[in-house]
Structure formats: structure tokens, C-alpha cells
PDB file of C-alpha atoms in Angstrom:
ATOM      1  CA  MET Y 141     -64.228 -13.401 -16.232  1.00 53.00           C
ATOM      2  CA  ALA Y 142     -64.494 -17.374 -15.598  1.00 66.00           C
ATOM      3  CA  LEU Y 143     -62.902 -19.534 -18.409  1.00 76.00           C
ATOM      4  CA  ARG Y 144     -66.012 -21.722 -20.095  1.00 86.00           C
ATOM      5  CA  PHE Y 145     -66.649 -25.717 -20.840  1.00 89.00           C
ATOM      6  CA  GLU Y 146     -65.927 -24.937 -25.155  1.00 92.00           C
ATOM      7  CA  GLU Y 147     -63.206 -22.990 -24.366  1.00 91.00           C
ATOM      8  CA  LEU Y 148     -61.138 -25.630 -22.290  1.00 90.00           C
ATOM      9  CA  ILE Y 149     -62.433 -27.713 -25.927  1.00 92.00           C
ATOM     10  CA  GLU Y 150     -60.870 -25.089 -28.038  1.00 94.00           C
ATOM     11  CA  ARG Y 151     -57.387 -25.154 -26.128  1.00 93.00           C
ATOM     12  CA  HIS Y 152     -56.737 -28.460 -24.886  1.00 94.00           C
ATOM     13  CA  HIS Y 153     -58.283 -31.461 -27.823  1.00 94.00           C
ATOM     14  CA  ASP Y 154     -55.591 -31.290 -29.408  1.00 94.00           C
ATOM     15  CA  GLU Y 155     -52.749 -31.396 -27.003  1.00 94.00           C
ATOM     16  CA  ILE Y 156     -55.608 -34.159 -25.270  1.00 94.00           C
ATOM     17  CA  PHE Y 157     -55.673 -36.196 -28.007  1.00 93.00           C
ATOM     18  CA  ALA Y 158     -52.155 -35.771 -29.500  1.00 91.00           C
ATOM     19  CA  TYR Y 159     -50.953 -37.672 -25.989  1.00 91.00           C
ATOM     20  CA  LEU Y 160     -53.856 -39.462 -25.616  1.00 91.00           C
ATOM     21  CA  TRP Y 161     -52.233 -40.833 -29.826  1.00 88.00           C
ATOM     22  CA  ARG Y 162     -48.653 -41.712 -28.301  1.00 85.00           C
ATOM     23  CA  LEU Y 163     -49.722 -43.131 -25.083  1.00 84.00           C
ATOM     24  CA  MET Y 164     -52.119 -45.674 -26.257  1.00 83.00           C
ATOM     25  CA  GLY Y 165     -49.763 -45.993 -29.359  1.00 71.00           C
ATOM     26  CA  ASN Y 166     -50.086 -46.043 -33.116  1.00 63.00           C
ATOM     27  CA  ASP Y 167     -50.360 -50.263 -34.219  1.00 60.00           C
ATOM     28  CA  GLY Y 168     -51.473 -49.648 -37.760  1.00 59.00           C
ATOM     29  CA  ARG Y 169     -54.747 -50.663 -37.245  1.00 63.00           C
ATOM     30  CA  ARG Y 170     -57.612 -47.995 -39.733  1.00 68.00           C
ATOM     31  CA  ASP Y 171     -59.541 -47.380 -36.578  1.00 71.00           C
ATOM     32  CA  ALA Y 172     -56.925 -46.608 -34.401  1.00 76.00           C
ATOM     33  CA  ALA Y 173     -57.874 -42.562 -34.583  1.00 81.00           C
ATOM     34  CA  THR Y 174     -61.263 -43.301 -34.286  1.00 84.00           C
ATOM     35  CA  ASP Y 175     -60.239 -45.343 -31.374  1.00 86.00           C
ATOM     36  CA  VAL Y 176     -58.048 -42.434 -29.921  1.00 89.00           C
ATOM     37  CA  GLU Y 177     -60.987 -39.744 -30.759  1.00 90.00           C
ATOM     38  CA  ASP Y 178     -63.610 -42.153 -29.144  1.00 91.00           C
ATOM     39  CA  LEU Y 179     -61.526 -42.075 -25.774  1.00 92.00           C
ATOM     40  CA  THR Y 180     -60.187 -37.925 -26.333  1.00 93.00           C
ATOM     41  CA  GLN Y 181     -64.948 -37.448 -26.005  1.00 93.00           C
ATOM     42  CA  ASN Y 182     -64.288 -39.624 -23.207  1.00 92.00           C
ATOM     43  CA  VAL Y 183     -62.008 -37.030 -21.395  1.00 94.00           C
ATOM     44  CA  PHE Y 184     -63.688 -34.190 -21.992  1.00 94.00           C
ATOM     45  CA  LEU Y 185     -67.313 -36.533 -21.313  1.00 93.00           C
ATOM     46  CA  ARG Y 186     -65.426 -37.016 -17.955  1.00 93.00           C
ATOM     47  CA  ALA Y 187     -65.241 -33.232 -17.624  1.00 93.00           C
ATOM     48  CA  TYR Y 188     -67.506 -32.074 -18.559  1.00 93.00           C
ATOM     49  CA  ASP Y 189     -69.681 -33.958 -15.827  1.00 91.00           C
ATOM     50  CA  SER Y 190     -66.878 -31.921 -12.829  1.00 90.00           C
ATOM     51  CA  PHE Y 191     -66.676 -28.431 -13.904  1.00 90.00           C
ATOM     52  CA  ALA Y 192     -68.728 -27.256 -12.403  1.00 86.00           C
ATOM     53  CA  GLY Y 193     -66.729 -28.112  -9.312  1.00 87.00           C
ATOM     54  CA  LEU Y 194     -64.142 -27.229 -10.867  1.00 86.00           C
ATOM     55  CA  ARG Y 195     -61.536 -24.553  -8.584  1.00 85.00           C
ATOM     56  CA  PRO Y 196     -61.737 -21.227 -10.347  1.00 79.00           C
ATOM     57  CA  ASN Y 197     -57.782 -20.990 -10.550  1.00 84.00           C
ATOM     58  CA  SER Y 198     -56.927 -24.758 -11.717  1.00 87.00           C
ATOM     59  CA  ASN Y 199     -54.767 -25.586 -13.693  1.00 89.00           C
ATOM     60  CA  HIS Y 200     -57.332 -27.192 -17.144  1.00 90.00           C
ATOM     61  CA  ARG Y 201     -54.065 -28.464 -18.672  1.00 91.00           C
ATOM     62  CA  ALA Y 202     -52.543 -30.531 -15.901  1.00 91.00           C
ATOM     63  CA  TRP Y 203     -56.439 -31.587 -14.654  1.00 92.00           C
ATOM     64  CA  LEU Y 204     -57.687 -33.177 -18.683  1.00 94.00           C
ATOM     65  CA  TYR Y 205     -54.132 -34.806 -18.298  1.00 93.00           C
ATOM     66  CA  LYS Y 206     -55.456 -36.224 -15.572  1.00 92.00           C
ATOM     67  CA  ILE Y 207     -58.439 -37.305 -16.429  1.00 94.00           C
ATOM     68  CA  ALA Y 208     -56.999 -38.362 -19.699  1.00 93.00           C
ATOM     69  CA  THR Y 209     -54.446 -40.482 -18.312  1.00 91.00           C
ATOM     70  CA  HIS Y 210     -56.888 -41.940 -16.266  1.00 90.00           C
ATOM     71  CA  CYS Y 211     -58.969 -43.676 -19.290  1.00 91.00           C
ATOM     72  CA  ALA Y 212     -55.983 -44.016 -20.704  1.00 89.00           C
ATOM     73  CA  TYR Y 213     -54.931 -46.285 -18.251  1.00 86.00           C
ATOM     74  CA  THR Y 214     -58.431 -48.458 -17.919  1.00 85.00           C
ATOM     75  CA  GLN Y 215     -58.615 -48.371 -21.898  1.00 84.00           C
ATOM     76  CA  LEU Y 216     -54.576 -50.201 -21.837  1.00 80.00           C
ATOM     77  CA  ARG Y 217     -55.845 -52.444 -18.456  1.00 78.00           C
ATOM     78  CA  ARG Y 218     -58.434 -53.747 -21.260  1.00 77.00           C
ATOM     79  CA  MET Y 219     -56.528 -53.634 -24.132  1.00 72.00           C
ATOM     80  CA  LYS Y 220     -53.460 -56.171 -21.948  1.00 70.00           C
ATOM     81  CA  HIS Y 221     -56.404 -58.398 -21.303  1.00 65.00           C
ATOM     82  CA  ARG Y 222     -57.671 -58.966 -24.347  1.00 65.00           C
ATOM     83  CA  ARG Y 223     -54.306 -59.055 -25.672  1.00 64.00           C
ATOM     84  CA  ASP Y 224     -53.769 -62.111 -22.819  1.00 63.00           C
ATOM     85  CA  LYS Y 225     -56.806 -63.786 -23.908  1.00 56.00           C
ATOM     86  CA  LEU Y 226     -55.217 -64.113 -27.681  1.00 55.00           C
ATOM     87  CA  SER Y 227     -51.996 -64.839 -26.889  1.00 56.00           C
ATOM     88  CA  SER Y 228     -52.938 -67.689 -25.537  1.00 50.00           C
ATOM     89  CA  LEU Y 229     -54.723 -68.765 -28.005  1.00 47.00           C
ATOM     90  CA  LYS Y 230     -52.097 -68.470 -30.770  1.00 43.00           C
ATOM     91  CA  HIS Y 231     -48.512 -67.399 -31.259  1.00 40.00           C
ATOM     92  CA  SER Y 232     -47.591 -64.003 -32.133  1.00 38.00           C
ATOM     93  CA  PRO Y 233     -45.516 -64.010 -35.027  1.00 41.00           C
ATOM     94  CA  THR Y 234     -42.134 -62.598 -35.278  1.00 42.00           C
ATOM     95  CA  GLU Y 235     -40.911 -58.984 -36.321  1.00 43.00           C
ATOM     96  CA  PRO Y 236     -38.719 -58.936 -39.645  1.00 44.00           C
ATOM     97  CA  ALA Y 237     -34.995 -59.675 -39.994  1.00 45.00           C
ATOM     98  CA  MET Y 238     -33.975 -55.591 -39.925  1.00 43.00           C
ATOM     99  CA  ALA Y 239     -32.775 -54.420 -43.209  1.00 42.00           C
ATOM    100  CA  SER Y 240     -29.851 -53.089 -44.230  1.00 47.00           C
ATOM    101  CA  ASP Y 241     -31.090 -50.031 -46.694  1.00 56.00           C
ATOM    102  CA  ASP Y 242     -30.640 -46.868 -43.731  1.00 65.00           C
ATOM    103  CA  SER Y 243     -34.156 -45.583 -44.579  1.00 72.00           C
ATOM    104  CA  SER Y 244     -35.567 -48.767 -43.676  1.00 75.00           C
ATOM    105  CA  SER Y 245     -33.994 -49.519 -40.460  1.00 73.00           C
ATOM    106  CA  ARG Y 246     -34.576 -46.485 -39.314  1.00 73.00           C
ATOM    107  CA  LYS Y 247     -38.389 -47.199 -39.920  1.00 77.00           C
ATOM    108  CA  TYR Y 248     -37.783 -51.402 -38.678  1.00 77.00           C
ATOM    109  CA  ILE Y 249     -36.132 -49.311 -35.180  1.00 73.00           C
ATOM    110  CA  GLU Y 250     -38.626 -45.982 -35.060  1.00 75.00           C
ATOM    111  CA  ARG Y 251     -41.588 -49.338 -35.370  1.00 78.00           C
ATOM    112  CA  ARG Y 252     -39.595 -51.279 -32.773  1.00 79.00           C
ATOM    113  CA  VAL Y 253     -38.899 -48.634 -30.794  1.00 78.00           C
ATOM    114  CA  ARG Y 254     -43.336 -48.156 -30.604  1.00 78.00           C
ATOM    115  CA  THR Y 255     -43.805 -51.406 -29.982  1.00 82.00           C
ATOM    116  CA  LEU Y 256     -41.568 -50.885 -26.840  1.00 84.00           C
ATOM    117  CA  VAL Y 257     -43.356 -48.474 -25.524  1.00 83.00           C
ATOM    118  CA  ASN Y 258     -46.795 -49.714 -26.126  1.00 81.00           C
ATOM    119  CA  VAL Y 259     -44.907 -52.599 -23.678  1.00 83.00           C
ATOM    120  CA  LEU Y 260     -44.147 -50.071 -20.897  1.00 87.00           C
ATOM    121  CA  PRO Y 261     -46.145 -50.537 -17.246  1.00 87.00           C
ATOM    122  CA  VAL Y 262     -48.491 -48.431 -17.977  1.00 85.00           C
ATOM    123  CA  LYS Y 263     -47.111 -45.319 -15.363  1.00 88.00           C
ATOM    124  CA  GLN Y 264     -43.539 -45.712 -17.425  1.00 90.00           C
ATOM    125  CA  LYS Y 265     -44.911 -45.504 -21.079  1.00 88.00           C
ATOM    126  CA  ALA Y 266     -46.971 -42.707 -19.281  1.00 89.00           C
ATOM    127  CA  CYS Y 267     -44.432 -40.258 -17.549  1.00 90.00           C
ATOM    128  CA  PHE Y 268     -42.156 -41.410 -20.819  1.00 90.00           C
ATOM    129  CA  ALA Y 269     -45.189 -40.163 -23.241  1.00 86.00           C
ATOM    130  CA  LEU Y 270     -45.651 -36.539 -20.821  1.00 88.00           C
ATOM    131  CA  ARG Y 271     -41.684 -35.875 -21.000  1.00 88.00           C
ATOM    132  CA  TYR Y 272     -40.303 -37.047 -24.335  1.00 83.00           C
ATOM    133  CA  LEU Y 273     -43.547 -36.590 -26.940  1.00 80.00           C
ATOM    134  CA  GLN Y 274     -45.539 -33.381 -24.733  1.00 82.00           C
ATOM    135  CA  ASP Y 275     -42.565 -32.576 -23.407  1.00 82.00           C
ATOM    136  CA  LEU Y 276     -43.354 -31.271 -19.879  1.00 87.00           C
ATOM    137  CA  ASP Y 277     -42.168 -31.071 -16.853  1.00 89.00           C
ATOM    138  CA  TYR Y 278     -41.339 -33.326 -13.592  1.00 92.00           C
ATOM    139  CA  PRO Y 279     -43.619 -31.675 -11.953  1.00 92.00           C
ATOM    140  CA  GLU Y 280     -46.462 -30.916 -14.074  1.00 89.00           C
ATOM    141  CA  ILE Y 281     -46.095 -35.075 -14.663  1.00 91.00           C
ATOM    142  CA  ALA Y 282     -46.051 -35.140 -10.926  1.00 91.00           C
ATOM    143  CA  GLN Y 283     -49.662 -33.159 -10.720  1.00 89.00           C
ATOM    144  CA  ILE Y 284     -51.290 -34.955 -13.473  1.00 88.00           C
ATOM    145  CA  LEU Y 285     -50.882 -38.443 -12.345  1.00 88.00           C
ATOM    146  CA  GLY Y 286     -50.476 -37.633  -9.199  1.00 89.00           C
ATOM    147  CA  CYS Y 287     -47.540 -38.781  -7.857  1.00 90.00           C
ATOM    148  CA  SER Y 288     -43.945 -37.044  -6.469  1.00 92.00           C
ATOM    149  CA  GLN Y 289     -41.649 -35.567  -8.942  1.00 91.00           C
ATOM    150  CA  GLU Y 290     -39.245 -38.078  -7.864  1.00 92.00           C
ATOM    151  CA  SER Y 291     -41.672 -40.684  -8.328  1.00 93.00           C
ATOM    152  CA  ALA Y 292     -41.993 -38.865 -12.255  1.00 92.00           C
ATOM    153  CA  ARG Y 293     -38.643 -39.373 -13.326  1.00 92.00           C
ATOM    154  CA  ALA Y 294     -38.068 -42.754 -11.477  1.00 93.00           C
ATOM    155  CA  ASN Y 295     -40.810 -43.869 -14.648  1.00 92.00           C
ATOM    156  CA  VAL Y 296     -39.308 -41.752 -16.986  1.00 92.00           C
ATOM    157  CA  TYR Y 297     -35.766 -43.109 -15.794  1.00 92.00           C
ATOM    158  CA  GLN Y 298     -37.304 -46.396 -15.766  1.00 92.00           C
ATOM    159  CA  ALA Y 299     -38.715 -46.302 -19.172  1.00 91.00           C
ATOM    160  CA  ILE Y 300     -35.346 -45.076 -21.118  1.00 90.00           C
ATOM    161  CA  ARG Y 301     -33.199 -47.455 -19.295  1.00 89.00           C
ATOM    162  CA  HIS Y 302     -36.459 -50.504 -20.460  1.00 89.00           C
ATOM    163  CA  LEU Y 303     -36.342 -49.184 -23.778  1.00 87.00           C
ATOM    164  CA  ARG Y 304     -32.497 -49.274 -24.232  1.00 85.00           C
ATOM    165  CA  LEU Y 305     -31.832 -53.063 -22.580  1.00 86.00           C
ATOM    166  CA  ALA Y 306     -34.344 -54.146 -25.083  1.00 83.00           C
ATOM    167  CA  LEU Y 307     -33.077 -52.533 -27.976  1.00 81.00           C
ATOM    168  CA  GLU Y 308     -29.476 -53.628 -26.518  1.00 81.00           C
ATOM    169  CA  GLU Y 309     -30.239 -57.482 -26.979  1.00 81.00           C
ATOM    170  CA  GLU Y 310     -31.254 -57.414 -30.144  1.00 74.00           C
ATOM    171  CA  LYS Y 311     -28.276 -55.749 -31.570  1.00 66.00           C
TER     172      LYS Y 311
END
């Protein structure tokens, strides 16, 4: 029996939303969830358009991740372009000094890591999110991103390296 598109949405909507939420970054805006929901709907609209041509034995989950990644890449490029335009017009405020209280320090570090992940190159960010936030293995990441397993591993490695270096520079 063939999988209905509605079943595909029911099975994977929340997972795709969570992936996009992590990939797009939660910058604290009130409308961030709405933006990610809109992006998630866009993913499923694109999936619907090509669902009929999908082979019955296809990996539907990986296929949806691939569509989600491409949609996110496009959105991230647009956002970067807008940010670059705005930053040329004004300077961004500096980060507050690290607090001495442990829970405040931990929250600051978590925010800082989130910020650093958000500025990683798009492919590194996607690989990092798929590996550590979505808990996918390298063959799945490679299939989703249309790259080799070695490339997926290298991008995860580079993302971690960038994060470590940036955090060490702040000490």
C-alpha cells in the first residue's frame, strides 16, 4: 500500500519543524516560530509538488530533510544578504560581559554557542545540526545534503573546530 502524502506530513512535520528551528536559529524574535512554521509549510508544499514522481521505495524522511535543507539554505542566504545590508548602515551592539553567577554564565555560554552556530557557513551549520541536534548518522546526512559521507564528516569537524576556536578566543 502506497504512503499517502497526509501520512507523510503527520509522521515528519514536527521533526522537520525542529530541524528548521535549529538550522535557522532562534534569535529571540517573537515571530521566529511563525517564520519557521512558514518555512516548514514551504517544505511540505515543495514536497507535495514532487510527491507523485517519488519512487515507492524512496527514503521519504531523507527526501524531506533534503527539501528542508535547500529551503533553509535559500532563506539563510536571503537573511545574510539583508543582515549585510543593515550592518553596513549601522553597528551592532556588543555582547554583554560574562556574568559571574553559574546559571547566568551557563545561559550566556548557551546563547553564545547558539550565536556562533548561527554564523557558521551554511553547509557546516546544516551538517552540525543534522548530526548533533537531529542525531542523524553520516550516511543519512550525506544523502540529505547530496554529498559524500567524508564531506559530511569534514563539515561537522570544521563546525566544531570553528566553535572551539571562537569560544577559546573569548576566554
